[in-house]
Tab-separated table of C-alpha atoms and ligand atoms in Angstrom:
chain	number	residue	atom	x	y	z
A	26	MET	CA	-14.223	-9.051	-1.230
A	27	HIS	CA	-15.544	-12.321	0.078
A	28	LEU	CA	-19.287	-12.247	0.707
A	29	GLY	CA	-18.880	-13.455	4.379
A	30	VAL	CA	-16.495	-10.589	5.151
A	31	LEU	CA	-18.942	-8.070	3.648
A	32	LEU	CA	-21.784	-9.363	5.833
A	33	ARG	CA	-19.747	-9.187	9.177
A	34	LEU	CA	-18.527	-5.570	8.561
A	35	PRO	CA	-21.715	-3.690	9.774
A	36	LEU	CA	-21.852	-5.980	12.821
A	37	ALA	CA	-18.291	-5.121	13.852
A	38	LEU	CA	-18.977	-1.443	13.273
A	39	SER	CA	-22.088	-1.405	15.442
A	40	ARG	CA	-20.165	-3.213	18.265
A	41	ALA	CA	-17.425	-0.575	18.127
A	42	VAL	CA	-20.010	2.244	18.302
A	43	LEU	CA	-21.778	0.587	21.265
A	44	ALA	CA	-18.502	0.130	23.165
A	45	ALA	CA	-17.628	3.788	22.652
A	46	LEU	CA	-21.075	4.891	23.864
A	47	ARG	CA	-20.902	2.657	26.974
A	48	GLY	CA	-17.597	4.269	27.934
A	49	ARG	CA	-19.068	7.773	27.607
A	50	LEU	CA	-22.229	6.877	29.563
A	51	GLY	CA	-20.162	5.298	32.363
A	52	ALA	CA	-18.041	8.432	32.702
A	53	LEU	CA	-21.187	10.555	32.728
A	54	CYS	CA	-22.710	8.417	35.517
A	55	TRP	CA	-19.603	8.731	37.675
A	56	SER	CA	-19.423	12.475	37.143
A	57	LEU	CA	-23.099	12.839	38.224
A	58	ALA	CA	-22.730	10.645	41.311
A	59	PRO	CA	-21.674	13.427	43.806
A	60	LEU	CA	-24.535	15.633	42.615
A	61	TYR	CA	-26.994	12.729	43.114
A	62	LEU	CA	-25.702	12.054	46.625
A	63	SER	CA	-25.783	15.693	47.698
A	64	LEU	CA	-29.405	16.022	46.539
A	65	SER	CA	-30.757	12.682	47.680
A	66	LEU	CA	-29.385	12.594	51.271
A	67	PRO	CA	-31.169	15.676	52.619
A	68	LEU	CA	-34.338	14.643	50.826
A	69	SER	CA	-34.205	11.219	52.366
A	70	LEU	CA	-33.914	12.819	55.865
A	71	SER	CA	-36.799	15.167	55.391
A	72	LEU	CA	-39.365	13.161	53.479
A	73	PRO	CA	-41.521	10.866	55.613
A	74	GLY	CA	-41.387	7.219	54.606
A	75	TRP	CA	-38.196	7.664	52.656
A	76	ARG	CA	-35.329	7.232	55.053
A	77	ARG	CA	-31.689	6.364	54.435
A	78	GLY	CA	-29.584	5.275	57.398
A	79	PRO	CA	-30.121	6.319	61.038
A	80	VAL	CA	-32.258	9.483	61.609
A	81	PRO	CA	-31.964	11.583	64.776
A	82	SER	CA	-35.011	10.905	67.012
A	83	PRO	CA	-37.355	13.901	67.591
A	84	ALA	CA	-38.172	15.306	71.050
A	85	ALA	CA	-40.690	13.210	73.038
A	86	PRO	CA	-44.269	14.383	72.310
A	87	PRO	CA	-46.178	16.074	75.141
A	88	PRO	CA	-48.519	13.784	77.112
A	89	PRO	CA	-52.172	13.721	76.000
A	90	ARG	CA	-54.161	16.696	77.274
A	91	ARG	CA	-56.308	14.678	79.699
A	92	GLN	CA	-53.228	13.107	81.249
A	93	ARG	CA	-51.634	16.549	81.731
A	94	GLU	CA	-54.804	17.834	83.358
A	95	GLN	CA	-54.972	14.898	85.729
A	96	ARG	CA	-51.346	15.413	86.693
A	97	ASP	CA	-51.998	19.125	87.290
A	98	GLU	CA	-55.122	18.328	89.269
A	99	ALA	CA	-53.199	15.870	91.376
A	100	ALA	CA	-51.458	18.581	93.397
A	101	PRO	CA	-52.648	22.151	92.862
A	102	THR	CA	-50.660	24.993	94.388
A	103	PRO	CA	-52.220	26.408	97.573
A	104	THR	CA	-51.851	30.005	96.332
A	105	SER	CA	-54.806	31.308	98.330
A	106	VAL	CA	-55.998	29.464	101.436
A	107	ASN	CA	-59.001	29.971	103.725
A	108	TYR	CA	-58.253	28.737	107.216
A	109	HIS	CA	-61.441	28.319	109.262
A	110	PHE	CA	-59.587	27.831	112.545
A	111	THR	CA	-62.754	27.886	114.675
A	112	ARG	CA	-66.363	26.858	114.147
A	113	GLN	CA	-67.652	28.784	117.153
A	114	CYS	CA	-69.688	31.932	116.497
A	115	ASN	CA	-71.752	34.438	118.450
A	116	TYR	CA	-74.247	34.817	115.570
A	117	LYS	CA	-76.799	32.295	114.359
A	118	CYS	CA	-77.265	32.978	110.657
A	119	GLY	CA	-79.891	30.607	109.293
A	120	PHE	CA	-77.880	29.739	106.164
A	121	CYS	CA	-74.449	29.443	107.861
A	122	PHE	CA	-72.357	26.935	105.907
A	123	HIS	CA	-69.592	26.473	108.454
A	124	THR	CA	-71.430	25.653	111.647
A	125	ALA	CA	-70.305	24.973	115.228
A	126	LYS	CA	-69.996	21.192	114.927
A	127	THR	CA	-66.886	21.158	117.142
A	128	SER	CA	-65.285	23.608	119.575
A	129	PHE	CA	-61.760	22.501	118.653
A	130	VAL	CA	-59.032	25.069	117.940
A	131	LEU	CA	-55.409	24.080	117.315
A	132	PRO	CA	-52.765	25.314	119.759
A	133	LEU	CA	-51.202	28.521	118.396
A	134	GLU	CA	-47.781	26.935	117.727
A	135	GLU	CA	-49.329	24.060	115.773
A	136	ALA	CA	-51.367	26.489	113.667
A	137	LYS	CA	-48.161	28.427	112.922
A	138	ARG	CA	-46.397	25.204	111.932
A	139	GLY	CA	-49.148	24.415	109.443
A	140	LEU	CA	-49.033	27.943	108.011
A	141	GLU	CA	-45.286	27.633	107.539
A	142	MET	CA	-45.809	24.374	105.622
A	143	LEU	CA	-48.366	26.090	103.376
A	144	LYS	CA	-45.966	28.942	102.703
A	145	GLU	CA	-43.294	26.433	101.653
A	146	ALA	CA	-45.854	24.831	99.299
A	147	GLY	CA	-46.535	28.158	97.536
A	148	MET	CA	-49.154	30.021	99.596
A	149	GLU	CA	-49.313	33.763	98.849
A	150	LYS	CA	-52.582	34.694	100.502
A	151	ILE	CA	-54.115	33.522	103.762
A	152	ASN	CA	-57.638	34.342	104.862
A	153	PHE	CA	-58.674	33.646	108.460
A	154	SER	CA	-62.301	32.772	108.856
A	155	GLY	CA	-64.683	30.849	111.068
A	156	GLY	CA	-67.069	30.714	112.830
A	157	GLU	CA	-66.147	34.086	114.195
A	158	PRO	CA	-62.350	34.587	114.273
A	159	PHE	CA	-62.465	37.288	116.976
A	160	LEU	CA	-64.169	34.973	119.459
A	161	GLN	CA	-61.011	33.000	120.261
A	162	ASP	CA	-59.048	34.651	123.054
A	163	ARG	CA	-60.795	38.004	122.334
A	164	GLY	CA	-59.078	38.397	118.997
A	165	GLU	CA	-55.566	37.685	120.348
A	166	PHE	CA	-55.362	34.300	118.606
A	167	VAL	CA	-56.169	35.694	115.162
A	168	GLY	CA	-54.008	38.765	115.870
A	169	GLN	CA	-50.988	36.541	116.609
A	170	LEU	CA	-51.568	34.556	113.413
A	171	VAL	CA	-51.935	37.723	111.323
A	172	GLN	CA	-48.692	39.130	112.731
A	173	PHE	CA	-46.866	35.818	112.188
A	174	CYS	CA	-48.012	35.549	108.552
A	175	LYS	CA	-46.984	39.104	107.690
A	176	GLU	CA	-43.824	39.487	109.788
A	177	GLU	CA	-42.344	35.981	109.757
A	178	LEU	CA	-43.759	34.373	106.626
A	179	LYS	CA	-43.883	37.653	104.681
A	180	LEU	CA	-47.069	36.687	102.866
A	181	PRO	CA	-48.184	39.277	100.287
A	182	SER	CA	-51.755	39.132	101.551
A	183	VAL	CA	-53.267	38.487	104.983
A	184	SER	CA	-57.001	38.912	105.460
A	185	ILE	CA	-59.853	38.134	107.868
A	186	VAL	CA	-63.569	37.553	107.320
A	187	SER	CA	-65.601	38.466	110.392
A	188	ASN	CA	-69.109	39.456	111.367
A	189	GLY	CA	-67.415	42.472	112.979
A	190	SER	CA	-69.338	42.439	116.252
A	191	LEU	CA	-66.343	41.690	118.518
A	192	ILE	CA	-63.621	43.860	116.955
A	193	ARG	CA	-62.314	46.666	119.151
A	194	GLU	CA	-60.146	49.663	118.286
A	195	ARG	CA	-57.299	48.360	120.461
A	196	TRP	CA	-57.048	45.378	118.098
A	197	PHE	CA	-56.437	47.706	115.139
A	198	LYS	CA	-53.795	49.581	117.181
A	199	LYS	CA	-51.913	46.371	117.913
A	200	TYR	CA	-52.386	44.323	114.760
A	201	GLY	CA	-53.789	46.640	112.039
A	202	LYS	CA	-50.420	47.148	110.367
A	203	TYR	CA	-50.075	43.412	109.680
A	204	LEU	CA	-53.513	43.065	108.091
A	205	ASP	CA	-54.123	43.715	104.379
A	206	ILE	CA	-57.903	43.240	104.138
A	207	LEU	CA	-60.751	43.055	106.627
A	208	ALA	CA	-63.973	41.653	105.164
A	209	ILE	CA	-67.149	42.218	107.152
A	210	SER	CA	-70.278	40.181	106.508
A	211	CYS	CA	-73.352	42.297	105.951
A	212	ASP	CA	-76.445	40.976	104.203
A	213	SER	CA	-78.835	43.847	104.704
A	214	PHE	CA	-78.979	47.531	105.625
A	215	ASN	CA	-82.334	46.946	107.203
A	216	GLU	CA	-81.772	45.868	110.798
A	217	GLU	CA	-85.017	43.897	110.899
A	218	VAL	CA	-83.841	41.780	107.982
A	219	ASN	CA	-80.511	41.192	109.726
A	220	VAL	CA	-82.380	39.931	112.775
A	221	LEU	CA	-84.536	37.685	110.560
A	222	ILE	CA	-81.411	36.223	108.970
A	223	GLY	CA	-79.793	35.686	112.373
A	224	ARG	CA	-77.115	38.373	112.111
A	225	GLY	CA	-78.051	40.285	115.184
A	226	GLN	CA	-77.369	40.222	118.871
A	227	GLY	CA	-79.571	42.049	121.292
A	228	LYS	CA	-79.286	45.814	121.262
A	229	LYS	CA	-76.231	46.035	118.996
A	230	ASN	CA	-76.933	47.394	115.558
A	231	HIS	CA	-75.058	45.503	112.849
A	232	VAL	CA	-75.189	48.384	110.349
A	233	GLU	CA	-73.981	51.041	112.828
A	234	ASN	CA	-71.118	48.768	113.752
A	235	LEU	CA	-70.255	48.378	110.061
A	236	HIS	CA	-69.756	52.146	109.704
A	237	LYS	CA	-67.551	52.241	112.814
A	238	LEU	CA	-65.356	49.448	111.401
A	239	ARG	CA	-65.155	51.247	108.074
A	240	GLN	CA	-63.761	54.287	109.861
A	241	TRP	CA	-61.159	52.247	111.784
A	242	CYS	CA	-60.023	50.597	108.576
A	243	ARG	CA	-59.409	54.044	107.132
A	244	GLU	CA	-57.527	55.240	110.226
A	245	TYR	CA	-55.343	52.143	110.537
A	246	ALA	CA	-54.776	51.616	106.798
A	247	VAL	CA	-56.567	48.290	106.364
A	248	ALA	CA	-58.422	47.641	103.083
A	249	PHE	CA	-62.146	47.319	103.792
A	250	LYS	CA	-64.284	44.694	102.084
A	251	ILE	CA	-67.947	43.653	102.421
A	252	ASN	CA	-69.360	40.136	101.977
A	253	SER	CA	-73.093	39.642	101.404
A	254	VAL	CA	-75.055	36.420	101.073
A	255	ILE	CA	-78.091	36.958	98.861
A	256	ASN	CA	-81.033	34.942	100.100
A	257	ARG	CA	-84.856	34.910	100.216
A	258	PHE	CA	-84.956	37.779	102.787
A	259	ASN	CA	-82.683	40.342	101.092
A	260	VAL	CA	-82.985	39.475	97.410
A	261	GLU	CA	-85.393	42.393	96.736
A	262	GLU	CA	-83.231	44.973	98.498
A	263	ASP	CA	-81.538	47.911	96.779
A	264	MET	CA	-78.139	48.400	98.455
A	265	ASN	CA	-76.598	50.823	95.939
A	266	GLU	CA	-76.604	53.911	98.123
A	267	GLN	CA	-75.182	52.278	101.252
A	268	ILE	CA	-72.477	50.359	99.434
A	269	MET	CA	-71.352	53.469	97.572
A	270	ALA	CA	-71.212	55.416	100.851
A	271	LEU	CA	-69.091	52.713	102.498
A	272	ASN	CA	-66.858	52.502	99.427
A	273	PRO	CA	-65.277	49.060	99.990
A	274	VAL	CA	-62.350	47.861	97.854
A	275	ARG	CA	-64.427	44.797	97.028
A	276	TRP	CA	-68.035	43.776	97.522
A	277	LYS	CA	-68.366	39.995	97.354
A	278	VAL	CA	-71.927	38.960	96.608
A	279	PHE	CA	-72.642	35.256	97.167
A	280	GLN	CA	-75.688	33.282	96.163
A	281	CYS	CA	-76.958	31.377	99.233
A	282	LEU	CA	-75.482	27.857	98.991
A	283	LEU	CA	-76.699	24.551	100.444
A	284	ILE	CA	-74.025	22.260	101.900
A	285	GLU	CA	-75.176	18.916	103.203
A	286	GLY	CA	-74.178	18.281	106.799
A	287	GLU	CA	-73.773	22.030	107.466
A	288	ASN	CA	-76.999	23.802	106.516
A	289	SER	CA	-78.971	20.999	104.877
A	290	GLY	CA	-79.805	17.363	105.657
A	291	ASP	CA	-80.476	15.316	108.804
A	292	ASP	CA	-77.096	15.781	110.498
A	293	ALA	CA	-76.940	19.559	109.855
A	294	LEU	CA	-77.172	22.282	112.497
A	295	ARG	CA	-79.093	24.602	110.139
A	296	GLU	CA	-81.950	24.269	107.671
A	297	ALA	CA	-81.140	26.745	104.956
A	298	GLU	CA	-83.689	25.540	102.400
A	299	LYS	CA	-86.018	28.462	103.119
A	300	PHE	CA	-83.175	30.935	102.325
A	301	VAL	CA	-82.331	29.537	98.901
A	302	ILE	CA	-82.973	31.650	95.782
A	303	SER	CA	-83.027	30.724	92.112
A	304	ASP	CA	-80.289	31.653	89.634
A	305	GLU	CA	-82.744	34.113	88.011
A	306	ASP	CA	-83.387	35.862	91.347
A	307	PHE	CA	-79.656	36.142	91.885
A	308	GLU	CA	-79.159	37.580	88.396
A	309	GLN	CA	-81.855	40.186	89.061
A	310	PHE	CA	-80.085	41.275	92.250
A	311	LEU	CA	-76.810	41.594	90.353
A	312	ASP	CA	-78.503	43.547	87.596
A	313	ARG	CA	-79.930	46.018	90.130
A	314	HIS	CA	-76.377	46.682	91.375
A	315	LYS	CA	-74.547	46.600	88.060
A	316	ASP	CA	-73.214	50.161	88.473
A	317	ILE	CA	-71.118	49.218	91.479
A	318	SER	CA	-67.715	48.543	89.988
A	319	CYS	CA	-66.239	46.724	93.002
A	320	LEU	CA	-69.037	44.106	93.001
A	321	VAL	CA	-67.703	40.558	92.595
A	322	PRO	CA	-70.550	38.057	92.084
A	323	GLU	CA	-70.308	34.415	93.125
A	324	SER	CA	-72.975	32.029	92.001
A	325	ASN	CA	-73.327	28.557	93.559
A	326	GLN	CA	-71.446	27.044	90.653
A	327	LYS	CA	-68.456	29.356	91.074
A	328	MET	CA	-68.334	28.934	94.846
A	329	ARG	CA	-68.431	25.188	95.201
A	330	ASP	CA	-64.967	24.042	94.092
A	331	SER	CA	-62.984	27.233	93.746
A	332	TYR	CA	-61.962	27.743	97.376
A	333	LEU	CA	-59.227	25.976	99.254
A	334	ILE	CA	-60.789	25.493	102.664
A	335	LEU	CA	-58.875	24.293	105.715
A	336	ASP	CA	-60.909	23.328	108.744
A	337	GLU	CA	-60.014	23.607	112.442
A	338	TYR	CA	-57.757	20.508	112.227
A	339	MET	CA	-56.031	21.860	109.119
A	340	ARG	CA	-57.775	19.344	106.863
A	341	PHE	CA	-58.777	20.405	103.350
A	342	LEU	CA	-62.538	20.235	102.840
A	343	ASN	CA	-63.740	18.840	99.528
A	344	CYS	CA	-67.177	20.235	98.549
A	345	ARG	CA	-67.492	18.480	95.166
A	346	ASN	CA	-70.238	16.124	96.316
A	347	GLY	CA	-72.308	18.884	97.893
A	348	ARG	CA	-70.940	18.209	101.385
A	349	LYS	CA	-67.617	18.942	103.081
A	350	GLU	CA	-65.454	15.829	103.015
A	351	PRO	CA	-62.167	16.221	104.897
A	352	SER	CA	-58.692	15.136	103.788
A	353	ASN	CA	-56.040	14.111	106.300
A	354	SER	CA	-54.528	17.005	108.223
A	355	ILE	CA	-51.594	18.713	106.559
A	356	LEU	CA	-49.880	18.449	109.957
A	357	ASP	CA	-49.930	14.631	109.625
A	358	VAL	CA	-49.387	13.957	105.926
A	359	GLY	CA	-47.970	17.221	104.494
A	360	VAL	CA	-49.571	19.751	102.160
A	361	GLU	CA	-49.069	17.887	98.879
A	362	ALA	CA	-50.655	14.638	100.049
A	363	ALA	CA	-53.613	16.425	101.676
A	364	ILE	CA	-54.341	18.905	98.893
A	365	LYS	CA	-54.940	16.113	96.356
A	366	PHE	CA	-58.201	15.412	98.168
A	367	SER	CA	-59.307	19.047	98.384
A	368	GLY	CA	-61.443	18.929	95.203
A	369	PHE	CA	-59.979	22.339	94.419
A	370	ASP	CA	-60.626	23.569	90.868
A	371	GLU	CA	-57.687	25.853	90.126
A	372	LYS	CA	-59.183	26.924	86.775
A	373	MET	CA	-62.459	27.988	88.371
A	374	PHE	CA	-60.437	29.806	91.060
A	375	LEU	CA	-58.755	31.867	88.330
A	376	LYS	CA	-62.003	32.242	86.367
A	377	ARG	CA	-63.862	33.700	89.337
A	378	GLY	CA	-61.040	36.262	89.753
A	379	GLY	CA	-59.582	34.522	92.811
A	380	LYS	CA	-56.226	36.118	92.079
A	381	TYR	CA	-56.425	39.912	92.324
A	382	VAL	CA	-54.494	42.818	93.830
A	383	TRP	CA	-54.617	41.510	97.364
A	384	SER	CA	-51.737	43.235	99.068
A	385	LYS	CA	-52.594	46.622	100.587
A	386	ALA	CA	-49.168	47.916	99.552
A	387	ASP	CA	-50.222	47.491	95.887
A	388	MET	CA	-53.737	48.909	96.188
A	389	LYS	CA	-52.682	52.567	96.203
A	390	LEU	CA	-55.573	53.404	98.463
A	391	ASP	CA	-56.546	56.847	99.557
A	392	TRP	CA	-57.134	55.806	103.177
B	20	SF4	S1	-71.576	35.111	111.262
B	20	SF4	FE1	-70.744	33.654	109.782
B	20	SF4	S2	-69.977	31.950	111.012
B	20	SF4	FE2	-71.346	33.139	112.303
B	20	SF4	S3	-73.319	32.115	112.119
B	20	SF4	FE3	-73.248	33.775	110.624
B	20	SF4	S4	-72.515	32.832	108.730
B	20	SF4	FE4	-72.041	31.422	110.412
């Protein structure tokens, strides 16, 4: 064989082998293609930074926490409202923090209109306060409001805070069935201390009257509550025995609070500085009464922003700066616009136990 032919033979052979191999590899690639696609597509959708084609967009993330809180704070729900419809009072408590700066009281129909607006905005509990609520029209005004809120608005809870001195049995006969809770203010079981504080009027005995009211509450099926403001004159007192005998559903114990323009400062009608006690003094009082299960303590810190307070014009009062700054009236601008300026701290309201069993139908009381 010619030498040239001999030299080209291995070259031709290797080309033929390579061609055969390429054909096999190509077929193998095509046969693996579906498997590759089925594995790679889901991976590409689930692995971050490795995307193929359009990917469905995820749900919008929630707004940052602070933004959510601000939005919530913007318009809290007026679940529980305290309507101080009058500032007038027949007592002169030295620490009073809602003083008689005006004698204004809304006409009954206007007050009802405002209450209806609050109900529409989510109100479940209304508390009528003052001043002294039973001073206006000898208790008829507050009686009409109580009846309206229970009968017409069907509010789960309707209550009154009063000093108790002007309540008569005929009021219970007429309006008792519409009232869930009556809270009576009593700071001492020593009549001399009551007189010192300013809760006294002539010959009438505040403590004797308290027992009479307790009895009427039992007879007319109204839950009985006691409110006490702990101050320099009663902070040493032991009230265990008397409170247990009266057996209220709730005993609210407040630490005496200074509010500029009400009981402190140049334009105030009271000077409550001499009544103020320290946090330690307050704690000691609470400790002395720790066995009373219905005791609900309220320190200055808890009190300040955790109440929704409406004044005699139906304006929310903002106490955040240590004084009561009014919003516009809900009757002029609506509940939502007014409540934004209330300074109300809904979280503190819940933390201090502001929401409780407040309807007498749910209390299962042994009257
Ligand atoms: S009874 Fe109440 S409203 Fe009247 S002076 Fe005393 S604290 Fe003020």
